[in-house]
């Protein structure tokens, strides 16, 4: 059984400058999303799971074995897309994928077949013989995803893979990642709650280097049952309400705004009514 675990992991870059503090979680086969505000430690955690960084304390374990004990073997089972991925602009897409295949230790006899397969899966087949320097941002992101899955990894780690993709492309890759995750561990980060995270088997929320929540989407939403309130107010009242209440959503009309408030108690605002909880409400409640 495939199981990736980080146990009591902490990471600091300077004395008393902690990026992550004593976090623990276990991930099995499935699709997992790491969310949280900027600076929460999402990229650092993914780099630790990918073995690029070493924990200041604690361990990252694959099937109970510390990945640092045989990182070369772990790397063969890993696919990784960093947040900022560099390309050689004078290479064609095909040359780049052949180059990455060689770095990943894939036998040269398998290059053509595997490159053709992943290029088709991510939709870059028609661009393979063009120099990467001329590719659009979205196509480069697709190429980055292609190199990450080139070695058919057991563990796929993607740092904000939806950046540069339009809504249709995002839906395509969500479906693609979901299919991949049925027999492997797929982990990615996102700053956008609307990135179809309801498809995830597990959601991990990081805030200031600590885990505020880890579980399924329904468990996240259940945390705020009875804590969501809706009120319609004039536009000019919104800034004033924002100083007092945690606002998770605003929908404007010509003269009024529908405000979603997350609060343990009934807000003392004329016309307020209970609302159905959403992911955005739970995020606001836990991050505030």
Short mmCIF file of C-alpha atoms in Angstrom, two decimals, residues 134-249:
data_model
loop_
_atom_site.label_atom_id
_atom_site.label_comp_id
_atom_site.label_asym_id
_atom_site.label_seq_id
_atom_site.Cartn_x
_atom_site.Cartn_y
_atom_site.Cartn_z
CA UNK A 134 7.99 30.82 -28.44
CA UNK A 135 5.37 28.91 -26.46
CA UNK A 136 2.61 30.69 -24.54
CA UNK A 137 2.50 30.70 -20.72
CA UNK A 138 -0.30 28.12 -20.74
CA UNK A 139 1.56 25.79 -23.13
CA UNK A 140 4.72 26.03 -21.00
CA UNK A 141 2.65 25.08 -17.96
CA UNK A 142 1.34 22.06 -19.88
CA UNK A 143 4.93 21.13 -20.77
CA UNK A 144 5.91 21.41 -17.10
CA UNK A 145 3.09 19.03 -16.18
CA UNK A 146 4.21 16.69 -18.99
CA UNK A 147 7.75 16.41 -17.59
CA UNK A 148 6.33 15.76 -14.11
CA UNK A 149 4.39 12.69 -15.27
CA UNK A 150 7.04 11.50 -17.74
CA UNK A 151 8.34 8.73 -15.49
CA UNK A 152 4.82 7.54 -14.56
CA UNK A 153 5.42 8.42 -10.88
CA UNK A 154 3.79 6.88 -7.84
CA UNK A 155 3.84 10.31 -6.17
CA UNK A 156 3.05 13.44 -8.16
CA UNK A 157 3.70 16.81 -6.49
CA UNK A 158 2.56 19.99 -8.25
CA UNK A 159 3.05 23.52 -6.93
CA UNK A 160 0.16 25.64 -8.28
CA UNK A 161 -0.14 23.73 -11.57
CA UNK A 162 -3.19 25.74 -12.71
CA UNK A 163 -1.27 29.01 -13.08
CA UNK A 164 -1.54 30.35 -16.63
CA UNK A 165 -4.38 28.02 -17.60
CA UNK A 166 -7.81 29.20 -18.67
CA UNK A 167 -10.98 27.77 -17.02
CA UNK A 168 -11.45 25.10 -19.68
CA UNK A 169 -7.83 23.99 -19.32
CA UNK A 170 -8.18 23.90 -15.54
CA UNK A 171 -11.18 21.60 -15.78
CA UNK A 172 -9.29 19.38 -18.24
CA UNK A 173 -6.32 19.02 -15.87
CA UNK A 174 -8.50 18.52 -12.80
CA UNK A 175 -10.07 15.54 -14.56
CA UNK A 176 -6.62 14.37 -15.66
CA UNK A 177 -5.15 14.61 -12.15
CA UNK A 178 -8.21 12.91 -10.69
CA UNK A 179 -7.79 9.95 -13.06
CA UNK A 180 -4.09 9.71 -12.22
CA UNK A 181 -4.84 9.79 -8.50
CA UNK A 182 -6.89 6.60 -8.57
CA UNK A 183 -3.69 4.54 -8.34
CA UNK A 184 -1.12 6.99 -6.97
CA UNK A 185 -0.71 9.95 -4.63
CA UNK A 186 -1.27 13.32 -6.29
CA UNK A 187 -0.59 16.43 -4.20
CA UNK A 188 -0.82 20.00 -5.37
CA UNK A 189 -1.13 23.48 -3.94
CA UNK A 190 -3.55 26.21 -4.90
CA UNK A 191 -4.26 29.79 -3.90
CA UNK A 192 -7.64 29.65 -5.63
CA UNK A 193 -10.45 27.92 -3.78
CA UNK A 194 -12.50 27.72 -6.95
CA UNK A 195 -9.95 25.42 -8.60
CA UNK A 196 -12.38 22.50 -8.33
CA UNK A 197 -11.02 21.45 -4.93
CA UNK A 198 -14.29 19.67 -4.21
CA UNK A 199 -12.83 16.85 -6.35
CA UNK A 200 -10.09 16.33 -3.76
CA UNK A 201 -9.95 13.29 -1.49
CA UNK A 202 -8.30 15.46 1.14
CA UNK A 203 -7.72 19.16 1.79
CA UNK A 204 -4.92 20.47 4.00
CA UNK A 205 -5.14 24.09 5.14
CA UNK A 206 -1.89 25.75 6.20
CA UNK A 207 -1.88 29.03 8.09
CA UNK A 208 1.35 30.59 9.35
CA UNK A 209 3.20 27.29 9.09
CA UNK A 210 0.64 25.27 11.04
CA UNK A 211 -2.14 22.91 9.96
CA UNK A 212 -5.54 24.45 10.68
CA UNK A 213 -7.47 21.66 8.97
CA UNK A 214 -6.86 18.31 7.30
CA UNK A 215 -9.70 16.17 6.04
CA UNK A 216 -12.31 15.88 3.30
CA UNK A 217 -14.29 18.79 1.86
CA UNK A 218 -17.51 17.84 3.62
CA UNK A 219 -15.74 17.78 7.00
CA UNK A 220 -14.38 21.26 6.24
CA UNK A 221 -17.84 22.59 5.43
CA UNK A 222 -19.37 20.88 8.48
CA UNK A 223 -17.11 22.97 10.74
CA UNK A 224 -19.17 26.08 10.01
CA UNK A 225 -22.71 24.77 10.04
CA UNK A 226 -24.75 27.44 11.88
CA UNK A 227 -21.96 30.02 11.52
CA UNK A 228 -22.80 31.54 8.10
CA UNK A 229 -25.02 34.59 7.77
CA UNK A 230 -26.31 36.58 4.80
CA UNK A 231 -27.43 40.20 4.74
CA UNK A 232 -28.22 42.74 2.02
CA UNK A 233 -26.83 46.21 2.68
CA UNK A 234 -26.06 49.39 0.74
CA UNK A 235 -22.66 49.37 -0.97
CA UNK A 236 -21.32 52.14 1.25
CA UNK A 237 -21.83 49.99 4.38
CA UNK A 238 -19.49 47.21 3.23
CA UNK A 239 -16.19 48.77 4.45
CA UNK A 240 -17.71 49.42 7.87
CA UNK A 241 -19.00 45.86 8.23
CA UNK A 242 -15.63 44.47 7.11
CA UNK A 243 -13.98 46.12 10.12
CA UNK A 244 -16.23 44.20 12.51
CA UNK A 245 -17.11 40.91 10.82
CA UNK A 246 -15.31 38.17 8.88
CA UNK A 247 -16.71 38.53 5.35
CA UNK A 248 -16.35 35.50 3.12
CA UNK A 249 -18.16 36.78 0.04
#
